[in-house]
PDB file of C-alpha atoms in Angstrom:
ATOM      1  CA  MET A   1     161.196  91.709 125.312  1.00 50.00           C
ATOM      2  CA  GLU A   2     158.286  94.065 124.658  1.00 67.00           C
ATOM      3  CA  ASP A   3     159.299  94.375 121.002  1.00 71.00           C
ATOM      4  CA  ASP A   4     159.118  90.615 120.544  1.00 76.00           C
ATOM      5  CA  GLU A   5     155.696  90.474 122.162  1.00 78.00           C
ATOM      6  CA  LEU A   6     154.501  93.398 120.082  1.00 80.00           C
ATOM      7  CA  GLN A   7     155.757  91.763 116.888  1.00 80.00           C
ATOM      8  CA  ALA A   8     154.034  88.502 117.849  1.00 80.00           C
ATOM      9  CA  ILE A   9     150.742  90.339 118.451  1.00 83.00           C
ATOM     10  CA  ARG A  10     151.080  92.189 115.149  1.00 83.00           C
ATOM     11  CA  ALA A  11     151.847  88.970 113.265  1.00 82.00           C
ATOM     12  CA  LYS A  12     148.883  87.210 114.867  1.00 84.00           C
ATOM     13  CA  ARG A  13     146.517  90.085 114.048  1.00 84.00           C
ATOM     14  CA  MET A  14     147.828  90.295 110.474  1.00 81.00           C
ATOM     15  CA  ALA A  15     147.286  86.544 110.035  1.00 79.00           C
ATOM     16  CA  GLU A  16     143.720  86.890 111.354  1.00 80.00           C
ATOM     17  CA  LEU A  17     142.946  89.733 108.962  1.00 78.00           C
ATOM     18  CA  GLN A  18     144.459  87.887 106.022  1.00 77.00           C
ATOM     19  CA  ALA A  19     142.475  84.778 106.902  1.00 76.00           C
ATOM     20  CA  GLN A  20     139.266  86.837 107.084  1.00 75.00           C
ATOM     21  CA  SER A  21     139.981  88.564 103.785  1.00 69.00           C
ATOM     22  CA  GLY A  22     140.870  85.211 102.198  1.00 66.00           C
ATOM     23  CA  LYS A  23     137.546  83.708 103.273  1.00 59.00           C
ATOM     24  CA  SER A  24     135.519  86.693 102.066  1.00 52.00           C
ATOM     25  CA  SER A  25     137.265  86.825  98.681  1.00 48.00           C
ATOM     26  CA  GLY A  26     136.918  83.048  98.310  1.00 47.00           C
ATOM     27  CA  GLY A  27     133.183  83.318  98.972  1.00 43.00           C
ATOM     28  CA  SER A  28     132.646  86.016  96.361  1.00 41.00           C
ATOM     29  CA  GLY A  29     134.701  83.995  93.879  1.00 41.00           C
ATOM     30  CA  GLY A  30     132.276  81.102  94.342  1.00 40.00           C
ATOM     31  CA  PHE A  31     129.340  83.334  93.398  1.00 39.00           C
ATOM     32  CA  GLY A  32     131.137  84.578  90.299  1.00 41.00           C
ATOM     33  CA  GLY A  33     131.703  81.003  89.080  1.00 39.00           C
ATOM     34  CA  SER A  34     128.087  79.906  89.541  1.00 39.00           C
ATOM     35  CA  PRO A  35     126.010  79.365  86.402  1.00 41.00           C
ATOM     36  CA  MET A  36     123.290  81.786  87.524  1.00 42.00           C
ATOM     37  CA  GLY A  37     123.458  84.005  84.466  1.00 44.00           C
ATOM     38  CA  GLY A  38     123.129  87.790  84.596  1.00 43.00           C
ATOM     39  CA  ALA A  39     121.251  87.914  87.893  1.00 44.00           C
ATOM     40  CA  GLY A  40     123.951  85.968  89.707  1.00 44.00           C
ATOM     41  CA  GLY A  41     126.619  88.264  88.336  1.00 46.00           C
ATOM     42  CA  ALA A  42     124.773  91.356  89.543  1.00 46.00           C
ATOM     43  CA  GLY A  43     124.388  89.897  93.021  1.00 48.00           C
ATOM     44  CA  SER A  44     128.035  88.990  93.258  1.00 54.00           C
ATOM     45  CA  GLY A  45     129.013  92.486  92.105  1.00 59.00           C
ATOM     46  CA  ALA A  46     127.043  94.053  94.940  1.00 67.00           C
ATOM     47  CA  SER A  47     128.503  91.676  97.517  1.00 73.00           C
ATOM     48  CA  GLY A  48     131.942  92.173  95.955  1.00 75.00           C
ATOM     49  CA  SER A  49     131.762  95.923  96.465  1.00 83.00           C
ATOM     50  CA  GLN A  50     130.543  95.351 100.008  1.00 86.00           C
ATOM     51  CA  ASP A  51     133.461  92.985 100.610  1.00 86.00           C
ATOM     52  CA  ASP A  52     135.817  95.569  99.141  1.00 88.00           C
ATOM     53  CA  SER A  53     134.469  98.283 101.413  1.00 88.00           C
ATOM     54  CA  GLU A  54     134.758  95.993 104.442  1.00 89.00           C
ATOM     55  CA  LYS A  55     138.304  95.111 103.449  1.00 90.00           C
ATOM     56  CA  LYS A  56     139.218  98.784 103.045  1.00 89.00           C
ATOM     57  CA  GLN A  57     137.679  99.546 106.441  1.00 90.00           C
ATOM     58  CA  GLN A  58     139.697  96.747 108.052  1.00 89.00           C
ATOM     59  CA  MET A  59     142.874  98.019 106.424  1.00 89.00           C
ATOM     60  CA  GLU A  60     142.205 101.554 107.660  1.00 88.00           C
ATOM     61  CA  ASP A  61     141.513 100.262 111.171  1.00 89.00           C
ATOM     62  CA  MET A  62     144.737  98.276 111.114  1.00 89.00           C
ATOM     63  CA  ARG A  63     146.587 101.335 109.815  1.00 88.00           C
ATOM     64  CA  ARG A  64     145.143 103.517 112.589  1.00 89.00           C
ATOM     65  CA  ASN A  65     146.094 100.948 115.226  1.00 90.00           C
ATOM     66  CA  MET A  66     149.651 100.739 113.927  1.00 88.00           C
ATOM     67  CA  LEU A  67     149.995 104.524 113.918  1.00 89.00           C
ATOM     68  CA  PHE A  68     148.586 104.607 117.446  1.00 90.00           C
ATOM     69  CA  GLN A  69     151.362 102.235 118.519  1.00 89.00           C
ATOM     70  CA  ILE A  70     154.070 104.063 116.562  1.00 90.00           C
ATOM     71  CA  LEU A  71     153.354 107.715 117.481  1.00 91.00           C
ATOM     72  CA  ASP A  72     153.159 109.423 120.835  1.00 92.00           C
ATOM     73  CA  ASN A  73     150.258 111.798 121.559  1.00 92.00           C
ATOM     74  CA  ASN A  74     151.915 115.051 120.464  1.00 93.00           C
ATOM     75  CA  ALA A  75     153.168 113.548 117.217  1.00 92.00           C
ATOM     76  CA  ARG A  76     149.732 112.074 116.525  1.00 92.00           C
ATOM     77  CA  GLU A  77     148.118 115.493 117.042  1.00 94.00           C
ATOM     78  CA  ARG A  78     150.628 117.158 114.722  1.00 93.00           C
ATOM     79  CA  LEU A  79     150.056 114.537 112.040  1.00 93.00           C
ATOM     80  CA  ALA A  80     146.293 115.061 112.350  1.00 93.00           C
ATOM     81  CA  ARG A  81     146.758 118.816 111.819  1.00 94.00           C
ATOM     82  CA  ILE A  82     148.966 118.145 108.801  1.00 93.00           C
ATOM     83  CA  ASN A  83     146.292 115.794 107.475  1.00 92.00           C
ATOM     84  CA  MET A  84     143.747 118.632 107.585  1.00 94.00           C
ATOM     85  CA  VAL A  85     145.963 120.881 105.488  1.00 92.00           C
ATOM     86  CA  LYS A  86     147.818 118.460 103.205  1.00 90.00           C
ATOM     87  CA  ALA A  87     146.256 115.024 103.212  1.00 90.00           C
ATOM     88  CA  ASP A  88     148.632 113.604 100.604  1.00 88.00           C
ATOM     89  CA  LYS A  89     151.716 114.626 102.582  1.00 88.00           C
ATOM     90  CA  ALA A  90     150.262 113.196 105.792  1.00 90.00           C
ATOM     91  CA  ARG A  91     149.481 109.932 104.000  1.00 91.00           C
ATOM     92  CA  ALA A  92     153.067 109.753 102.699  1.00 88.00           C
ATOM     93  CA  VAL A  93     154.440 110.299 106.215  1.00 90.00           C
ATOM     94  CA  GLU A  94     152.103 107.643 107.613  1.00 90.00           C
ATOM     95  CA  ASP A  95     153.205 105.186 104.936  1.00 90.00           C
ATOM     96  CA  LEU A  96     156.854 105.879 105.693  1.00 89.00           C
ATOM     97  CA  LEU A  97     156.346 105.441 109.439  1.00 91.00           C
ATOM     98  CA  ILE A  98     154.520 102.152 108.934  1.00 90.00           C
ATOM     99  CA  ARG A  99     157.281 100.875 106.636  1.00 91.00           C
ATOM    100  CA  LEU A 100     159.921 101.855 109.190  1.00 89.00           C
ATOM    101  CA  ALA A 101     158.004 100.095 111.949  1.00 89.00           C
ATOM    102  CA  GLN A 102     157.505  96.941 109.898  1.00 89.00           C
ATOM    103  CA  SER A 103     161.202  96.766 109.100  1.00 90.00           C
ATOM    104  CA  ASN A 104     162.027  97.190 112.838  1.00 88.00           C
ATOM    105  CA  GLN A 105     163.878 100.458 112.327  1.00 88.00           C
ATOM    106  CA  LEU A 106     161.841 102.210 115.032  1.00 85.00           C
ATOM    107  CA  ARG A 107     162.848 101.326 118.584  1.00 86.00           C
ATOM    108  CA  ASN A 108     160.602 103.712 120.538  1.00 89.00           C
ATOM    109  CA  LYS A 109     157.493 105.722 119.854  1.00 90.00           C
ATOM    110  CA  VAL A 110     158.093 108.587 117.449  1.00 90.00           C
ATOM    111  CA  SER A 111     158.063 111.939 119.241  1.00 91.00           C
ATOM    112  CA  GLU A 112     156.857 115.223 117.831  1.00 92.00           C
ATOM    113  CA  GLN A 113     160.421 116.431 117.258  1.00 93.00           C
ATOM    114  CA  GLN A 114     161.310 113.255 115.362  1.00 92.00           C
ATOM    115  CA  LEU A 115     158.188 113.743 113.244  1.00 92.00           C
ATOM    116  CA  ILE A 116     159.242 117.326 112.489  1.00 92.00           C
ATOM    117  CA  ASP A 117     162.696 116.095 111.437  1.00 91.00           C
ATOM    118  CA  LEU A 118     161.101 113.452 109.233  1.00 90.00           C
ATOM    119  CA  LEU A 119     158.882 116.080 107.595  1.00 89.00           C
ATOM    120  CA  GLY A 120     161.950 118.234 106.951  1.00 88.00           C
ATOM    121  CA  GLN A 121     163.682 115.333 105.233  1.00 87.00           C
ATOM    122  CA  ILE A 122     160.626 114.662 103.080  1.00 84.00           C
ATOM    123  CA  ASN A 123     160.405 118.340 102.103  1.00 82.00           C
ATOM    124  CA  GLN A 124     164.054 118.339 101.030  1.00 83.00           C
ATOM    125  CA  GLN A 125     163.501 115.280  98.841  1.00 81.00           C
ATOM    126  CA  GLU A 126     160.608 116.868  96.938  1.00 74.00           C
ATOM    127  CA  PRO A 127     161.485 118.843  93.833  1.00 65.00           C
ATOM    128  CA  SER A 128     161.486 122.598  94.281  1.00 58.00           C
ATOM    129  CA  ALA A 129     159.156 123.026  91.276  1.00 52.00           C
ATOM    130  CA  SER A 130     156.174 122.203  93.460  1.00 60.00           C
ATOM    131  CA  GLN A 131     156.905 125.112  95.801  1.00 64.00           C
ATOM    132  CA  THR A 132     154.621 128.114  95.601  1.00 70.00           C
ATOM    133  CA  LYS A 133     156.149 131.226  94.115  1.00 79.00           C
ATOM    134  CA  ILE A 134     154.597 134.657  94.643  1.00 82.00           C
ATOM    135  CA  VAL A 135     155.393 137.506  92.271  1.00 86.00           C
ATOM    136  CA  TYR A 136     154.489 141.100  93.109  1.00 85.00           C
ATOM    137  CA  ASN A 137     153.698 143.466  90.247  1.00 85.00           C
ATOM    138  CA  ARG A 138     153.836 146.977  91.637  1.00 81.00           C
ATOM    139  CA  ARG A 139     152.918 150.148  89.852  1.00 73.00           C
ATOM    140  CA  ARG A 140     155.642 152.646  89.357  1.00 70.00           C
ATOM    141  CA  PHE A 141     155.197 156.250  90.426  1.00 66.00           C
ATOM    142  CA  ASP A 142     155.576 157.660  86.913  1.00 63.00           C
ATOM    143  CA  ASP A 143     153.034 155.138  85.535  1.00 56.00           C
ATOM    144  CA  ASP A 144     150.052 156.938  87.048  1.00 56.00           C
ATOM    145  CA  SER A 145     146.874 156.586  84.996  1.00 60.00           C
ATOM    146  CA  ASP A 146     145.432 159.906  86.314  1.00 57.00           C
ATOM    147  CA  ASP A 147     147.905 161.908  84.184  1.00 57.00           C
ATOM    148  CA  ASP A 148     146.200 160.702  81.018  1.00 58.00           C
ATOM    149  CA  TYR A 149     143.135 162.855  81.678  1.00 60.00           C
ATOM    150  CA  ASP A 150     144.968 166.053  82.703  1.00 57.00           C
ATOM    151  CA  LEU A 151     142.593 166.816  85.507  1.00 55.00           C
TER     152      LEU A 151
END
């Protein structure tokens, strides 16, 4: 029952955000079509970038809210630590979790252990060429440079 309510709330919020973004993009489109000349185009470009930044901010807020609903506290902390070290990997995990939640494949909140398992699966899927390889070049005993001077 809670899942149905949660889905209804998500759908309602998504519809609200889409309606807001539709109104803001429709308004900037009206400015672009006006016969104001160069000055009108410059004004619409500034408001367009402002609309874009507002839209991005709304998307990030929605993303954060979804992750808050998907992850429990320990998993959220771990993902935040991963984000500090490898932001691209954390973003990929977040995207995957959101996709799983939207397709109703997640029944409960994701625990820290489930997040660790998910990270392990993602690491196995990546090609091994991206792994760091360390090579040690050690001097040999008979390759001593002090012998060259016969001191």
